[in-house]
PDB file of C-alpha atoms in Angstrom:
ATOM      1  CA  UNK A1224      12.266 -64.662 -16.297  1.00 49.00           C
ATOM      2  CA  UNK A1225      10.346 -61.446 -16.044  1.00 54.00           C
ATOM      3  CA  UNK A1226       6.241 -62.270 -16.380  1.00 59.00           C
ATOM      4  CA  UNK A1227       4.989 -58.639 -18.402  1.00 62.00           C
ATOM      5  CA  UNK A1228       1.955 -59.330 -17.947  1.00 63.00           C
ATOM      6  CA  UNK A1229       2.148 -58.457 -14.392  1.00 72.00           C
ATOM      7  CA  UNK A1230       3.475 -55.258 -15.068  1.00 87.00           C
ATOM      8  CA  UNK A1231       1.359 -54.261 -17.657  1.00 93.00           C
ATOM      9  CA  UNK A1232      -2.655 -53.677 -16.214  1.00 93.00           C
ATOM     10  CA  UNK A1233      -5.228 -55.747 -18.087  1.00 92.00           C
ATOM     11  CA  UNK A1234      -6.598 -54.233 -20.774  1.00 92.00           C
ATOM     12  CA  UNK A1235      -4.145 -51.834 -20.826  1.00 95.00           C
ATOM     13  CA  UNK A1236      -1.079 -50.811 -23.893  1.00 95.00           C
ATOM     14  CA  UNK A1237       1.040 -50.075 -21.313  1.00 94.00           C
ATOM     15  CA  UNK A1238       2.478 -49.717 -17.385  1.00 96.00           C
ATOM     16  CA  UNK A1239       1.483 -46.650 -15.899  1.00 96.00           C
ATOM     17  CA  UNK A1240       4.372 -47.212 -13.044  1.00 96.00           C
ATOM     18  CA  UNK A1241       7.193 -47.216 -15.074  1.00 96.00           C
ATOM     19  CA  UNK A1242       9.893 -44.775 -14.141  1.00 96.00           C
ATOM     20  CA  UNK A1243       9.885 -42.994 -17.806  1.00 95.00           C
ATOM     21  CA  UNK A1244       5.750 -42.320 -16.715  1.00 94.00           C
ATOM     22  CA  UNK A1245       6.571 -41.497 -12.819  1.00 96.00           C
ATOM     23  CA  UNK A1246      10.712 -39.759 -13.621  1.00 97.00           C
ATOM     24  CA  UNK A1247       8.393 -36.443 -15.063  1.00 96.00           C
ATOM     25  CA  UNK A1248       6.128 -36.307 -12.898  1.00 95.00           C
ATOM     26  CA  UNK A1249       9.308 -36.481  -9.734  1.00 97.00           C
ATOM     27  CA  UNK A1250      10.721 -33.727 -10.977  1.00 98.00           C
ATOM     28  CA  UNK A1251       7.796 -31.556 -11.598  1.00 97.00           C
ATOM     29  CA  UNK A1252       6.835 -32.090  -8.208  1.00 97.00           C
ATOM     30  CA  UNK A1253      10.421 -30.849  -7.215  1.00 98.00           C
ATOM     31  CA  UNK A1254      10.456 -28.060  -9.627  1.00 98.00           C
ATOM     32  CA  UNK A1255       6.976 -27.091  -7.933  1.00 97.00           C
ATOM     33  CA  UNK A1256       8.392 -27.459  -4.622  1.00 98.00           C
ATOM     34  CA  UNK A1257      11.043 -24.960  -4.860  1.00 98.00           C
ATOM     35  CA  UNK A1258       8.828 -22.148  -6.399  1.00 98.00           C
ATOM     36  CA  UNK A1259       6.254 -22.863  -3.461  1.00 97.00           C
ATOM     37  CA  UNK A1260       9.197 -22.824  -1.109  1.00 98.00           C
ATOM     38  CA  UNK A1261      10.485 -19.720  -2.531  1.00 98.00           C
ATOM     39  CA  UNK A1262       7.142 -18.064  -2.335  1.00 97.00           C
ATOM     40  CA  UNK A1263       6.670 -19.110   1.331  1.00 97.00           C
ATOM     41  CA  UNK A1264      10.101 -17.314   2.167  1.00 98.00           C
ATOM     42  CA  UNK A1265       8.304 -13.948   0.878  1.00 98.00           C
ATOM     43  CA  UNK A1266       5.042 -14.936   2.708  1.00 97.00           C
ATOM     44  CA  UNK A1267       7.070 -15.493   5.925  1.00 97.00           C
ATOM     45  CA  UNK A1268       8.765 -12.444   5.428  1.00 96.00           C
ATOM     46  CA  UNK A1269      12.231 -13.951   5.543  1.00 97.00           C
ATOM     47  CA  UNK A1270      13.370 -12.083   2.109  1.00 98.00           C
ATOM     48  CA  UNK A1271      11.666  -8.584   1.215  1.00 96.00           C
ATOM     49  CA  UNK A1272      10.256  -9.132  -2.385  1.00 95.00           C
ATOM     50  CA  UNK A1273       9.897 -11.954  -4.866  1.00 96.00           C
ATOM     51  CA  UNK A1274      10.690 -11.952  -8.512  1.00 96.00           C
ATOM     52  CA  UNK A1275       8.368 -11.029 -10.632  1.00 97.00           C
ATOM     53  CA  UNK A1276       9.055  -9.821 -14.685  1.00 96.00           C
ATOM     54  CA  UNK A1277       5.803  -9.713 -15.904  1.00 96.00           C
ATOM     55  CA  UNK A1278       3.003  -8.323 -13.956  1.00 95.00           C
ATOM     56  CA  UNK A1279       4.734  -5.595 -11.782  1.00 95.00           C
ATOM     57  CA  UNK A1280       3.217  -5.901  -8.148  1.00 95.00           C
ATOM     58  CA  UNK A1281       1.196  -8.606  -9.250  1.00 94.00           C
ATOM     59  CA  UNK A1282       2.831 -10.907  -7.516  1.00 95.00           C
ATOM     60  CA  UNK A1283       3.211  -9.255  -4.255  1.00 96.00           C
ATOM     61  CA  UNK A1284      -0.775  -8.397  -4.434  1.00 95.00           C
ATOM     62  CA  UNK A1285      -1.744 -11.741  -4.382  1.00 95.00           C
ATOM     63  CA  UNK A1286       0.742 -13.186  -2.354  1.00 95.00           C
ATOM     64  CA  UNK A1287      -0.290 -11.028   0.524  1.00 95.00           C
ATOM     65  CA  UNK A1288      -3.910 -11.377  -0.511  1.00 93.00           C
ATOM     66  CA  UNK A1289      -6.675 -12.367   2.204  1.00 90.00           C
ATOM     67  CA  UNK A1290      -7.135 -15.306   0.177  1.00 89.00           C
ATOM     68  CA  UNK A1291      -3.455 -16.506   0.711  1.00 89.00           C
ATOM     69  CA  UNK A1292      -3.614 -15.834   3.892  1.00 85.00           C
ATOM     70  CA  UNK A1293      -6.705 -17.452   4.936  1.00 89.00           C
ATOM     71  CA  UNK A1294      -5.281 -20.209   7.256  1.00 89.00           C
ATOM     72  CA  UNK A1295      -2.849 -20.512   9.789  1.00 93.00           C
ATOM     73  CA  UNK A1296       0.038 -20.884   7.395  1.00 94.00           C
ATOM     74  CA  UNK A1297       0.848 -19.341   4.142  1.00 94.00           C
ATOM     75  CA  UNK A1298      -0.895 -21.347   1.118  1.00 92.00           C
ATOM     76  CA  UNK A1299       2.461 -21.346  -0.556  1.00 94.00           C
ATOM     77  CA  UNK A1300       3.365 -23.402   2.446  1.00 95.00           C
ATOM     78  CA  UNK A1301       0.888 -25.823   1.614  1.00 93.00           C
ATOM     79  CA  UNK A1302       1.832 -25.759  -2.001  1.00 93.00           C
ATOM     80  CA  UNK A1303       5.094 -26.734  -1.247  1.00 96.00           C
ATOM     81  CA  UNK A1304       4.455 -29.719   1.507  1.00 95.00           C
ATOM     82  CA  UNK A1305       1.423 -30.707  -1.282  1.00 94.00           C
ATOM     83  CA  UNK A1306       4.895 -30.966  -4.249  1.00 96.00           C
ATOM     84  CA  UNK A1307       7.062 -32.733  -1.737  1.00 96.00           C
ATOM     85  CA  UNK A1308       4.301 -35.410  -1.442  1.00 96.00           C
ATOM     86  CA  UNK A1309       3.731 -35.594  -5.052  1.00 95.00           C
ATOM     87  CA  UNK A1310       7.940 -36.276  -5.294  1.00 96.00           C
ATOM     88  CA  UNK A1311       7.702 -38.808  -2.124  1.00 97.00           C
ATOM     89  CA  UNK A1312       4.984 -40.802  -2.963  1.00 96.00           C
ATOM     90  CA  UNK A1313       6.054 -40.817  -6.871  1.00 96.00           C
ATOM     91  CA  UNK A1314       9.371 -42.306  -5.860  1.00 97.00           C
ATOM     92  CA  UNK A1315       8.428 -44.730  -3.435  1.00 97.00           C
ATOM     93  CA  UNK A1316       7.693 -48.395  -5.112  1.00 96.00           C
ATOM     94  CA  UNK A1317       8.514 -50.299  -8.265  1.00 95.00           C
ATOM     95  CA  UNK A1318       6.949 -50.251 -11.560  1.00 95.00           C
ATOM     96  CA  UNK A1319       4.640 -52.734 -10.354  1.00 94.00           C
ATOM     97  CA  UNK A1320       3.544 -50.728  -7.595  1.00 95.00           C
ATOM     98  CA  UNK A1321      -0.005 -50.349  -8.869  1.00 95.00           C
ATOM     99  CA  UNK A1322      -0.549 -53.222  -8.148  1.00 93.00           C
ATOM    100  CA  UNK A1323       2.292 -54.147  -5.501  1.00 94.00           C
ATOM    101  CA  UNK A1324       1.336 -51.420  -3.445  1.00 95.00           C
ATOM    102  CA  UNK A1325      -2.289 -49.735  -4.388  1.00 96.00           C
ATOM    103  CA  UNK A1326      -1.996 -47.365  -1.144  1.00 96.00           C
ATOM    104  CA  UNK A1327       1.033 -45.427  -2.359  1.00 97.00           C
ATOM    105  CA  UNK A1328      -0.374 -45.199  -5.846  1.00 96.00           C
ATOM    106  CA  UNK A1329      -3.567 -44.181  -4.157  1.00 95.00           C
ATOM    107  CA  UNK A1330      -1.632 -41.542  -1.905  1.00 94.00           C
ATOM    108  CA  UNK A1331       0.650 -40.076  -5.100  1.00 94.00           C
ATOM    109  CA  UNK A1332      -3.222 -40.021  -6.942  1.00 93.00           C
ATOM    110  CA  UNK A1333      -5.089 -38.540  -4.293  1.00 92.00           C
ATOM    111  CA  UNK A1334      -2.147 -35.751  -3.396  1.00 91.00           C
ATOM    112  CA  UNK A1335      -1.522 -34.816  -7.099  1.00 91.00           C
ATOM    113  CA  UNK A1336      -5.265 -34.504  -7.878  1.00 88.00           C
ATOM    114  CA  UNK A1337      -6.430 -31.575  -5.255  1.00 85.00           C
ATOM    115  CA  UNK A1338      -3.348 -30.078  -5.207  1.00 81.00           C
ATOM    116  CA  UNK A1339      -4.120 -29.589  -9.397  1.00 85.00           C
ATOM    117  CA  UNK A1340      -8.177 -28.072  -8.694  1.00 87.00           C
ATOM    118  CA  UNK A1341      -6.532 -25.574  -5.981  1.00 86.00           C
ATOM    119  CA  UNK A1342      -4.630 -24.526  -8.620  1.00 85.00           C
ATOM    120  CA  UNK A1343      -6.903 -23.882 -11.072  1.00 87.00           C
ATOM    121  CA  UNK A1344      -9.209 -21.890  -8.682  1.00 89.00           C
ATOM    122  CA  UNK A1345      -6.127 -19.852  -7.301  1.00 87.00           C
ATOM    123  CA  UNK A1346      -5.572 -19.072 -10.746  1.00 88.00           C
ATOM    124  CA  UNK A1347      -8.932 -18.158 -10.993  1.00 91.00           C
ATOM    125  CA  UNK A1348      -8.839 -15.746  -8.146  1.00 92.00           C
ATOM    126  CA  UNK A1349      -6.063 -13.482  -9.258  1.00 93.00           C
ATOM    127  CA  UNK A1350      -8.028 -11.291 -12.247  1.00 93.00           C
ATOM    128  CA  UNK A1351     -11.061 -12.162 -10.650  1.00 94.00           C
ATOM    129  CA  UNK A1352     -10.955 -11.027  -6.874  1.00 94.00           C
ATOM    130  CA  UNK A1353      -7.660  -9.051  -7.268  1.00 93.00           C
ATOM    131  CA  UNK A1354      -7.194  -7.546 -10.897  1.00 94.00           C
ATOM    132  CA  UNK A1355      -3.583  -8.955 -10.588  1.00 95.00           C
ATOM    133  CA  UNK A1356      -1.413 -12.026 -12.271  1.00 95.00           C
ATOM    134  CA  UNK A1357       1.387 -13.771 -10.300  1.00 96.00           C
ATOM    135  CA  UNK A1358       3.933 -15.194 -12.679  1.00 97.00           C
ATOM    136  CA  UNK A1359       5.224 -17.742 -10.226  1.00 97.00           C
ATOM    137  CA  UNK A1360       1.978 -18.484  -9.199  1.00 95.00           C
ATOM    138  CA  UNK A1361       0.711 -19.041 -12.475  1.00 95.00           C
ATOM    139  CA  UNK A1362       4.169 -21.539 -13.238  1.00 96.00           C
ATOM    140  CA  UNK A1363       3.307 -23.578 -10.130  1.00 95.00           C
ATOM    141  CA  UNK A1364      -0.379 -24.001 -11.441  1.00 93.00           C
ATOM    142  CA  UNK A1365       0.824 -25.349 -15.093  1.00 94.00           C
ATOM    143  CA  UNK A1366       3.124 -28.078 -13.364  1.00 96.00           C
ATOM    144  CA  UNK A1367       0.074 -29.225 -11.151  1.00 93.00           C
ATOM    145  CA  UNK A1368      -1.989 -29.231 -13.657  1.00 93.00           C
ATOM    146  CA  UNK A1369       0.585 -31.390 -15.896  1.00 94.00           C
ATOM    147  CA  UNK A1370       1.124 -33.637 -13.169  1.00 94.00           C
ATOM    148  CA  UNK A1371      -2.395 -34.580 -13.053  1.00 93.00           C
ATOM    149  CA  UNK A1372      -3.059 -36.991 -16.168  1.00 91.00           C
ATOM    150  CA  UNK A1373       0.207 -39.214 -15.733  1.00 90.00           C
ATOM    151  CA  UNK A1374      -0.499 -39.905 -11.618  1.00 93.00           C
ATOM    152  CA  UNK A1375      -4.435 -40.274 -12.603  1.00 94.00           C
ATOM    153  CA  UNK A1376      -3.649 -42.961 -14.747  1.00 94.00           C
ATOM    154  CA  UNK A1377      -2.067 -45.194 -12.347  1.00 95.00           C
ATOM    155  CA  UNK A1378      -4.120 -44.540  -9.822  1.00 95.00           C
ATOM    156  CA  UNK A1379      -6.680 -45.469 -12.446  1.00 96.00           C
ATOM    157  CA  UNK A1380      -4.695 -49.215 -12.587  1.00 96.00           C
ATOM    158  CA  UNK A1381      -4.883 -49.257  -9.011  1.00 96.00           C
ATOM    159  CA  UNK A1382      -8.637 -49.129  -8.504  1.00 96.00           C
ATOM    160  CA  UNK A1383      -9.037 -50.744 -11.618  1.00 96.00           C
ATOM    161  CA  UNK A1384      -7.085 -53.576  -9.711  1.00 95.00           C
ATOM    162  CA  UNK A1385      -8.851 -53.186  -6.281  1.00 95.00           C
ATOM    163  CA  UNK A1386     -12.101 -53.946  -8.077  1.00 95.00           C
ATOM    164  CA  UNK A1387     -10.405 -57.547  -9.575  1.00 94.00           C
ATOM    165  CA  UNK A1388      -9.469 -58.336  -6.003  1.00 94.00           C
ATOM    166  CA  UNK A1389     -12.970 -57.451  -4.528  1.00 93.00           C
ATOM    167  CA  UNK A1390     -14.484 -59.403  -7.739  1.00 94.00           C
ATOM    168  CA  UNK A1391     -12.302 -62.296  -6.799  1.00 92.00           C
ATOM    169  CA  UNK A1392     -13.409 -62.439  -3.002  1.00 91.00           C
ATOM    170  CA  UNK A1393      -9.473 -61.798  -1.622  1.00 90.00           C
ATOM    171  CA  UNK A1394      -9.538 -59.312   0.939  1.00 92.00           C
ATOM    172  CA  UNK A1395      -9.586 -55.839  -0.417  1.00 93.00           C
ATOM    173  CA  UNK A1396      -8.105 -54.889   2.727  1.00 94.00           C
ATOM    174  CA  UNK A1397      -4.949 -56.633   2.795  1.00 93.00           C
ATOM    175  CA  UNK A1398      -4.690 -56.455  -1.268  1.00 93.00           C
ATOM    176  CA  UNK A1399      -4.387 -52.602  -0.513  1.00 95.00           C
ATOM    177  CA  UNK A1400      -1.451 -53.002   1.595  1.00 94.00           C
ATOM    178  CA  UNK A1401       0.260 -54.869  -0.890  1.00 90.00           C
ATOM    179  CA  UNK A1402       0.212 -58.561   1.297  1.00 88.00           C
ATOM    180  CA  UNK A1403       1.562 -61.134  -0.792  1.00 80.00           C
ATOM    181  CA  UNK A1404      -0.699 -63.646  -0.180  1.00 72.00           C
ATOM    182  CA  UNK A1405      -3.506 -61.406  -1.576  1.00 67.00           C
ATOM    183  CA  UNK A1406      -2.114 -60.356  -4.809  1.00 70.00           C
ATOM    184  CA  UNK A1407      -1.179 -63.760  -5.709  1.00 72.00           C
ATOM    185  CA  UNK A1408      -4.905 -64.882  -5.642  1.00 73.00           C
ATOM    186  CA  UNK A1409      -5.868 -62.254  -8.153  1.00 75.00           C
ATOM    187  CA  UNK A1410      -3.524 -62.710 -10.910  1.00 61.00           C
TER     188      UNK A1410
END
C-alpha cells in the first residue's frame, strides 16, 4: 500500500511533482522550444524572414538587434537549449522526485527560473532600446514566465526537504543525490 504522506511535502495541501503539476509545464517548455528553434533558423540565416502579423519589421529589428547578438550564438539559440532543459529535467523522475531526487528538481527549478527574468528584460528591451515589438518573442516570454510558479514550487519542496535532512544530521550530500539510505532517515 501506497504511504501519501511521502508524496505529499509536510505542511503542504498537495504534491508539487505530480504529473497533472509537471504535464503543463512539459509542454510549455516544448511549445517554447520550437518558437526559439524557429527563431534561431532566421538568426542563422537558414530561412530569409520569420512570421510576424502584428508589428511589421518588428520582429526582424530585434532579432538582428546588437542585443541578440551579443554572444557567440544567437540568444534564440539559448532560448531554445534553456526550453529543452525545462522539458528534460520536468520529465525525468517520479512524483516523489522532490524528495527522491532533490538535484533534478533543483536543475528543472534553477533552469526554469533565469530562463523566466531573461525574458522579462528581453521584453523590456524591445520598446525600450529598439522602438519595436516581436510577436514571437513576446509568446516565448509569456510561456517562461508561466512556467515559473509551478517548477518554483517544487523546487520550493525540495529545499524545504534539504533543510529536514540537514536538521536531522543525514548527510545533505548524499540526501541530494537521492541515496536511499539518506532519505529513509528523514522521514
Amino acid at each position: 500500500m501506497v504511504n501519501k504522506s511521502q508524496y505529499i511535502p509536510p505542511g503542504w495541501d498537495y504534491n508539487p511533482a505530480t504529473w497533472s503539476q509537471r504535464i503543463p509545464i512539459v509542454i510549455l517548455a516544448f511549445v517554447g522550444f520550437l518558437i526559439a528553434g524557429y527563431l534561431t533558423l532566421y538568426q542563422l540565416d537558414i530561412i530569409d524572414t520569420v512570421w510576424e502579423p502584428f508589428f511589421g519589421d518588428g520582429s526582424i529589428t530585434i532579432l538582428n538587434s546588437k542585443v541578440s547578438n551579443v554572444l557567440p550564438v544567437p540568444d534564440a539559440a539559448l532560448g531554445a537549449f534553456g526550453y529543452l532543459v525545462d522539458a528534460v529535467t520536468g520529465i525525468v523522475g517520479g512524483t516523489n522526485r522532490w524528495r527522491k531526487m532533490p538535484w533534478i528538481v533543483i536543475v528543472f527549478g534553477l533552469a526554469v527560473g533565469p530562463l523566466g527574468f531573461v525574458s522579462v528584460m528581453l521584453v523590456v528591451f524591445q520598446p525600450v532600446l529598439f522602438s519595436a515589438w516581436c510577436s514571437l518573442c513576446l509568446a516565448s516570454a509569456i510561456i517562461s514566465i508561466a512556467m515559473i510558479g509551478p517548477a518554483m514550487d517544487e523546487m520550493l519542496a525540495s529545499l524545504q526537504y534539504m533543510r529536514r535532512v540537514k536538521r536531522s544530521n543525514a548527510s545533505t550530500w548524499k540526501a541530494f543525490w537521492g541515496v536511499k539510505s539518506e532519505i529513509e532517515k528523514v522521514n
